[in-house]
Amino acid sequence: MRPFVPRTPSPLAALTRQALEARIHSSYARHPVHPAVDRFRDGFPSPGSEGVDCLDFESAEGVYRSGAQGVRLSQVPQLPESVAQLSRLSGVDQAGRKAIRSWIEAEGTFHIEDEFLARWEAQGRIGGVEHQVYFEESSGRWYKRLYRCVLGSTLGDYLDRMLLHAAVFPETAYRLEGFTLNARSRQIAPLISQRHVSVDTDRPPVSTGETRALMAEIGFDPVQLRHDGVVDDGYFAFYHPSFGILVHDLHDENVVRMQGTGELAVIDPYLSLARRGTWAAVKLAEIGIKTPPDDPLV
């Protein structure tokens, strides 16, 4: 298999302008993640390179966005204003996925889904609600295949999430290995990897206070989201008001103490960009936090 070589068919600046012009009229279009990522990196530079040089998420997001924003005008939904309305995005999500499938087919770089599943099953079907996971000892990396989007998210939202992770937590950034393809259904799924983090199990789990101090250093404030109308701090959510980035699920299995150094690492958070029509914006509005405006036209 040849290496994954990304190629974005449309300039991201043009796609961003198209998106913002549509959103002015409350029509759905991919909310641009790149301005927030760039501004965050300017404020918190990191010496880590894996979150920048080894990622192809930006190109994949551009391909997805070109497909999702290329649907017929009659198929463009209004911006969702509730969690239930996120289901409106299924049509544009399928268009974005189709664009990625065509892009990858042209490059001939799909991973065979059955080969991934065989490795996954051989290691005991490790995984959670989103990913199927196996560990490759020779490279020291965890390989994860997204089999299910959660919280009403689209594949585009997932790619945004990887870009945000690389900016906010570059020391544990993911790498896009490519996409798996189901030979029968032709469905695609992103295949990502993350370097192994050795956890110090001889010391107590990371406390909530330690996590709050870690997030405060990079400008995030703790928030308590509502779930089914009930305030729940079990998700350990944090919000950056300047950049409109929501990070949650920072419990003591996702924030760990590294072996040797004792430093903290965030390995599997859920990051979202809070803009109108997004899950993050809806959840923050439930607790009285105003949605940031869309980034200005470029």
Tab-separated table of C-alpha atoms in Angstrom:
chain	number	residue	atom	x	y	z
A	1	MET	CA	0.000	0.000	0.000
A	2	ARG	CA	1.326	3.412	-0.946
A	3	PRO	CA	1.546	6.041	1.793
A	4	PHE	CA	-1.429	8.312	2.374
A	5	VAL	CA	-0.766	11.485	0.394
A	6	PRO	CA	-3.396	14.170	1.086
A	7	ARG	CA	-4.511	16.523	-1.617
A	8	THR	CA	-7.121	19.179	-0.929
A	9	PRO	CA	-9.261	19.894	-4.026
A	10	SER	CA	-10.380	23.368	-2.947
A	11	PRO	CA	-8.501	26.104	-1.098
A	12	LEU	CA	-9.548	26.157	2.539
A	13	ALA	CA	-9.858	29.944	2.449
A	14	ALA	CA	-12.496	29.730	-0.291
A	15	LEU	CA	-14.384	27.006	1.568
A	16	THR	CA	-14.274	29.073	4.743
A	17	ARG	CA	-15.677	32.145	2.982
A	18	GLN	CA	-18.436	30.034	1.432
A	19	ALA	CA	-19.297	28.586	4.844
A	20	LEU	CA	-19.444	31.903	6.662
A	21	GLU	CA	-21.529	33.569	3.968
A	22	ALA	CA	-24.050	30.704	4.189
A	23	ARG	CA	-24.119	30.837	7.980
A	24	ILE	CA	-24.959	34.549	7.941
A	25	HIS	CA	-28.328	33.448	6.514
A	26	SER	CA	-28.703	30.615	9.084
A	27	SER	CA	-28.011	27.957	6.461
A	28	TYR	CA	-25.820	25.053	7.478
A	29	ALA	CA	-22.235	24.917	6.296
A	30	ARG	CA	-19.127	23.512	7.918
A	31	HIS	CA	-18.042	25.867	10.671
A	32	PRO	CA	-14.368	26.632	10.005
A	33	VAL	CA	-12.103	25.217	12.712
A	34	HIS	CA	-8.821	26.531	11.329
A	35	PRO	CA	-8.982	30.143	12.583
A	36	ALA	CA	-9.504	28.918	16.157
A	37	VAL	CA	-6.707	26.354	15.828
A	38	ASP	CA	-4.286	28.925	14.426
A	39	ARG	CA	-5.060	31.486	17.124
A	40	PHE	CA	-4.704	28.914	19.880
A	41	ARG	CA	-1.317	27.797	18.558
A	42	ASP	CA	-0.152	31.405	18.429
A	43	GLY	CA	-0.969	31.826	22.105
A	44	PHE	CA	0.343	28.473	23.298
A	45	PRO	CA	3.225	27.365	21.072
A	46	SER	CA	4.507	23.862	21.703
A	47	PRO	CA	7.806	22.209	20.779
A	48	GLY	CA	5.953	19.008	19.945
A	49	SER	CA	5.919	18.242	16.223
A	50	GLU	CA	3.598	15.257	15.976
A	51	GLY	CA	0.540	17.446	16.167
A	52	VAL	CA	1.692	19.493	13.172
A	53	ASP	CA	4.043	17.699	10.820
A	54	CYS	CA	2.523	14.219	10.911
A	55	LEU	CA	-1.137	15.157	10.492
A	56	ASP	CA	-3.212	14.972	7.368
A	57	PHE	CA	-6.444	15.884	9.145
A	58	GLU	CA	-6.492	19.402	7.687
A	59	SER	CA	-6.534	18.121	4.115
A	60	ALA	CA	-9.117	15.454	4.907
A	61	GLU	CA	-11.328	18.066	6.589
A	62	GLY	CA	-11.042	20.252	3.497
A	63	VAL	CA	-12.117	17.387	1.245
A	64	TYR	CA	-15.016	16.563	3.541
A	65	ARG	CA	-16.086	20.210	3.691
A	66	SER	CA	-16.010	20.588	-0.097
A	67	GLY	CA	-18.391	17.640	-0.377
A	68	ALA	CA	-20.682	18.682	2.473
A	69	GLN	CA	-20.939	22.230	1.111
A	70	GLY	CA	-21.446	21.001	-2.427
A	71	VAL	CA	-24.969	19.638	-1.961
A	72	ARG	CA	-27.899	21.153	-3.807
A	73	LEU	CA	-29.391	24.279	-2.293
A	74	SER	CA	-32.656	22.430	-1.598
A	75	GLN	CA	-30.713	19.895	0.486
A	76	VAL	CA	-28.988	22.438	2.717
A	77	PRO	CA	-30.596	22.343	6.193
A	78	GLN	CA	-31.036	25.245	8.558
A	79	LEU	CA	-28.475	25.514	11.323
A	80	PRO	CA	-29.475	23.173	14.171
A	81	GLU	CA	-30.523	24.930	17.371
A	82	SER	CA	-30.994	21.822	19.549
A	83	VAL	CA	-29.421	18.413	20.038
A	84	ALA	CA	-32.385	16.746	18.328
A	85	GLN	CA	-31.969	18.955	15.253
A	86	LEU	CA	-28.408	17.686	14.722
A	87	SER	CA	-30.002	14.754	12.872
A	88	ARG	CA	-30.685	17.228	10.039
A	89	LEU	CA	-27.020	16.936	9.095
A	90	SER	CA	-27.138	13.298	7.943
A	91	GLY	CA	-27.524	14.291	4.285
A	92	VAL	CA	-24.578	16.661	4.193
A	93	ASP	CA	-22.525	14.155	6.202
A	94	GLN	CA	-23.113	11.526	3.529
A	95	ALA	CA	-22.026	14.025	0.858
A	96	GLY	CA	-18.835	14.775	2.785
A	97	ARG	CA	-18.086	11.082	3.243
A	98	LYS	CA	-18.653	10.482	-0.471
A	99	ALA	CA	-16.144	13.216	-1.315
A	100	ILE	CA	-13.522	11.579	0.911
A	101	ARG	CA	-14.214	8.147	-0.568
A	102	SER	CA	-13.729	9.482	-4.110
A	103	TRP	CA	-10.544	11.270	-3.029
A	104	ILE	CA	-9.043	8.169	-1.438
A	105	GLU	CA	-10.132	5.881	-4.276
A	106	ALA	CA	-8.242	8.142	-6.673
A	107	GLU	CA	-5.108	7.677	-4.555
A	108	GLY	CA	-5.658	3.936	-4.015
A	109	THR	CA	-4.783	4.164	-0.333
A	110	PHE	CA	-7.662	2.496	1.532
A	111	HIS	CA	-6.927	0.110	4.372
A	112	ILE	CA	-8.899	-3.125	4.167
A	113	GLU	CA	-11.467	-3.115	6.964
A	114	ASP	CA	-11.286	-6.896	7.499
A	115	GLU	CA	-7.532	-6.692	8.100
A	116	PHE	CA	-8.020	-4.104	10.838
A	117	LEU	CA	-10.850	-6.116	12.400
A	118	ALA	CA	-8.691	-9.256	12.453
A	119	ARG	CA	-6.007	-7.457	14.485
A	120	TRP	CA	-8.654	-5.923	16.725
A	121	GLU	CA	-10.292	-9.284	17.421
A	122	ALA	CA	-6.923	-10.945	18.056
A	123	GLN	CA	-6.310	-8.511	20.933
A	124	GLY	CA	-9.678	-9.081	22.580
A	125	ARG	CA	-11.882	-6.485	20.875
A	126	ILE	CA	-10.570	-3.505	22.854
A	127	GLY	CA	-12.559	-0.309	22.451
A	128	GLY	CA	-15.310	2.005	23.603
A	129	VAL	CA	-18.392	3.728	22.273
A	130	GLU	CA	-16.524	5.281	19.327
A	131	HIS	CA	-13.370	3.346	18.508
A	132	GLN	CA	-12.140	-0.169	17.954
A	133	VAL	CA	-8.531	-0.320	19.161
A	134	TYR	CA	-5.424	-2.467	18.940
A	135	PHE	CA	-1.815	-1.933	19.992
A	136	GLU	CA	1.184	-2.396	17.681
A	137	GLU	CA	4.217	-3.196	19.775
A	138	SER	CA	6.763	-2.635	16.997
A	139	SER	CA	5.769	1.019	16.572
A	140	GLY	CA	4.610	1.648	20.128
A	141	ARG	CA	1.330	3.085	18.863
A	142	TRP	CA	-2.360	2.509	19.487
A	143	TYR	CA	-4.427	2.192	16.308
A	144	LYS	CA	-8.053	3.312	16.505
A	145	ARG	CA	-10.845	2.956	13.977
A	146	LEU	CA	-13.932	5.151	14.332
A	147	TYR	CA	-16.926	2.856	13.979
A	148	ARG	CA	-19.576	5.157	15.443
A	149	CYS	CA	-19.949	8.928	15.716
A	150	VAL	CA	-21.406	10.064	19.044
A	151	LEU	CA	-23.293	13.111	20.351
A	152	GLY	CA	-24.925	13.761	16.992
A	153	SER	CA	-21.560	14.497	15.402
A	154	THR	CA	-20.573	14.095	11.774
A	155	LEU	CA	-17.333	12.822	10.300
A	156	GLY	CA	-16.418	16.465	9.701
A	157	ASP	CA	-16.872	17.188	13.404
A	158	TYR	CA	-14.571	14.260	14.171
A	159	LEU	CA	-11.855	15.629	11.886
A	160	ASP	CA	-12.255	19.028	13.578
A	161	ARG	CA	-11.826	17.273	16.898
A	162	MET	CA	-8.499	15.793	15.811
A	163	LEU	CA	-7.285	19.229	14.673
A	164	LEU	CA	-8.300	20.763	18.001
A	165	HIS	CA	-6.593	17.956	19.915
A	166	ALA	CA	-3.339	18.574	18.058
A	167	ALA	CA	-3.485	22.267	18.976
A	168	VAL	CA	-4.551	21.934	22.616
A	169	PHE	CA	-2.729	18.692	23.543
A	170	PRO	CA	0.111	18.349	20.988
A	171	GLU	CA	2.073	15.917	23.161
A	172	THR	CA	-0.607	13.248	22.582
A	173	ALA	CA	-1.757	14.280	19.098
A	174	TYR	CA	-3.255	11.674	16.821
A	175	ARG	CA	-1.967	10.804	13.364
A	176	LEU	CA	-4.274	10.049	10.457
A	177	GLU	CA	-3.215	6.709	9.016
A	178	GLY	CA	-5.911	6.685	6.350
A	179	PHE	CA	-9.407	5.244	6.004
A	180	THR	CA	-10.752	1.715	6.088
A	181	LEU	CA	-13.199	0.607	3.416
A	182	ASN	CA	-15.910	-2.017	3.811
A	183	ALA	CA	-15.823	-4.095	0.641
A	184	ARG	CA	-19.587	-4.743	0.713
A	185	SER	CA	-21.208	-1.535	1.946
A	186	ARG	CA	-18.449	0.801	0.660
A	187	GLN	CA	-18.628	2.630	3.986
A	188	ILE	CA	-15.444	4.389	5.096
A	189	ALA	CA	-14.033	4.974	8.568
A	190	PRO	CA	-10.995	7.009	9.650
A	191	LEU	CA	-8.055	5.037	11.006
A	192	ILE	CA	-5.914	7.034	13.440
A	193	SER	CA	-2.985	6.252	15.704
A	194	GLN	CA	-1.529	7.652	18.906
A	195	ARG	CA	1.807	6.956	20.549
A	196	HIS	CA	1.699	4.878	23.719
A	197	VAL	CA	1.779	6.806	26.993
A	198	SER	CA	3.252	4.851	29.911
A	199	VAL	CA	1.080	5.554	32.950
A	200	ASP	CA	2.483	5.676	36.476
A	201	THR	CA	0.170	3.224	38.241
A	202	ASP	CA	2.149	3.353	41.493
A	203	ARG	CA	0.804	6.807	42.315
A	204	PRO	CA	-2.821	7.867	42.940
A	205	PRO	CA	-5.038	8.739	39.958
A	206	VAL	CA	-5.004	12.339	38.798
A	207	SER	CA	-7.325	14.415	40.959
A	208	THR	CA	-9.957	16.872	39.767
A	209	GLY	CA	-7.893	19.688	41.292
A	210	GLU	CA	-4.829	18.665	39.287
A	211	THR	CA	-6.863	18.522	36.091
A	212	ARG	CA	-8.327	21.968	36.766
A	213	ALA	CA	-4.848	23.399	37.373
A	214	LEU	CA	-3.576	21.826	34.145
A	215	MET	CA	-6.426	23.264	32.096
A	216	ALA	CA	-6.188	26.678	33.780
A	217	GLU	CA	-2.603	26.977	32.551
A	218	ILE	CA	-3.873	27.042	28.971
A	219	GLY	CA	-6.879	29.271	29.626
A	220	PHE	CA	-9.723	26.790	30.191
A	221	ASP	CA	-12.376	27.294	32.884
A	222	PRO	CA	-14.359	24.401	34.407
A	223	VAL	CA	-18.041	24.210	33.428
A	224	GLN	CA	-20.865	21.907	34.468
A	225	LEU	CA	-22.889	20.696	31.504
A	226	ARG	CA	-26.523	19.580	31.688
A	227	HIS	CA	-27.510	16.084	30.613
A	228	ASP	CA	-31.231	15.406	30.367
A	229	GLY	CA	-31.760	18.567	32.363
A	230	VAL	CA	-29.484	17.513	35.217
A	231	VAL	CA	-26.222	19.323	35.985
A	232	ASP	CA	-23.490	16.720	35.853
A	233	ASP	CA	-19.837	17.374	36.581
A	234	GLY	CA	-18.893	13.757	35.951
A	235	TYR	CA	-17.775	14.669	32.447
A	236	PHE	CA	-15.177	17.108	33.773
A	237	ALA	CA	-15.794	19.750	31.117
A	238	PHE	CA	-13.695	22.852	30.447
A	239	TYR	CA	-14.329	25.832	28.194
A	240	HIS	CA	-11.980	28.397	26.667
A	241	PRO	CA	-14.048	31.591	26.277
A	242	SER	CA	-11.554	33.365	24.009
A	243	PHE	CA	-11.388	30.608	21.392
A	244	GLY	CA	-14.773	28.972	21.928
A	245	ILE	CA	-13.337	25.489	22.487
A	246	LEU	CA	-15.139	23.005	24.724
A	247	VAL	CA	-13.193	20.049	26.153
A	248	HIS	CA	-14.965	17.387	28.169
A	249	ASP	CA	-14.664	13.796	29.392
A	250	LEU	CA	-11.504	14.643	31.343
A	251	HIS	CA	-11.938	11.950	33.989
A	252	ASP	CA	-9.012	10.156	35.630
A	253	GLU	CA	-8.687	7.575	32.835
A	254	ASN	CA	-8.237	10.257	30.184
A	255	VAL	CA	-5.946	12.496	32.248
A	256	VAL	CA	-3.021	10.375	33.406
A	257	ARG	CA	0.302	10.700	35.176
A	258	MET	CA	3.212	9.694	32.965
A	259	GLN	CA	5.721	7.172	34.173
A	260	GLY	CA	9.147	8.551	34.977
A	261	THR	CA	8.387	12.271	34.771
A	262	GLY	CA	5.114	12.310	36.711
A	263	GLU	CA	3.800	14.964	34.313
A	264	LEU	CA	0.155	14.909	33.297
A	265	ALA	CA	-1.016	13.895	29.832
A	266	VAL	CA	-4.490	14.137	28.300
A	267	ILE	CA	-4.937	11.098	26.085
A	268	ASP	CA	-8.566	10.794	24.973
A	269	PRO	CA	-10.606	13.969	25.484
A	270	TYR	CA	-13.652	15.080	23.514
A	271	LEU	CA	-13.061	18.498	21.959
A	272	SER	CA	-15.636	20.624	20.157
A	273	LEU	CA	-15.646	24.058	18.586
A	274	ALA	CA	-18.588	26.053	19.929
A	275	ARG	CA	-20.179	27.820	16.993
A	276	ARG	CA	-23.832	28.259	16.095
A	277	GLY	CA	-25.393	24.966	15.052
A	278	THR	CA	-22.938	22.731	16.910
A	279	TRP	CA	-23.419	20.290	19.780
A	280	ALA	CA	-21.009	22.330	21.917
A	281	ALA	CA	-22.965	25.549	21.364
A	282	VAL	CA	-26.247	23.851	22.276
A	283	LYS	CA	-24.831	22.340	25.475
A	284	LEU	CA	-23.196	25.582	26.575
A	285	ALA	CA	-26.420	27.521	25.927
A	286	GLU	CA	-28.187	25.166	28.342
A	287	ILE	CA	-26.005	26.526	31.157
A	288	GLY	CA	-26.201	30.150	30.057
A	289	ILE	CA	-22.939	30.508	28.114
A	290	LYS	CA	-23.322	32.573	24.959
A	291	THR	CA	-22.136	31.145	21.667
A	292	PRO	CA	-19.115	32.962	20.197
A	293	PRO	CA	-19.662	34.582	16.803
A	294	ASP	CA	-18.421	32.845	13.696
A	295	ASP	CA	-14.899	33.764	12.706
A	296	PRO	CA	-14.752	36.804	10.382
A	297	LEU	CA	-14.707	36.356	6.640
A	298	VAL	CA	-11.221	35.742	5.268
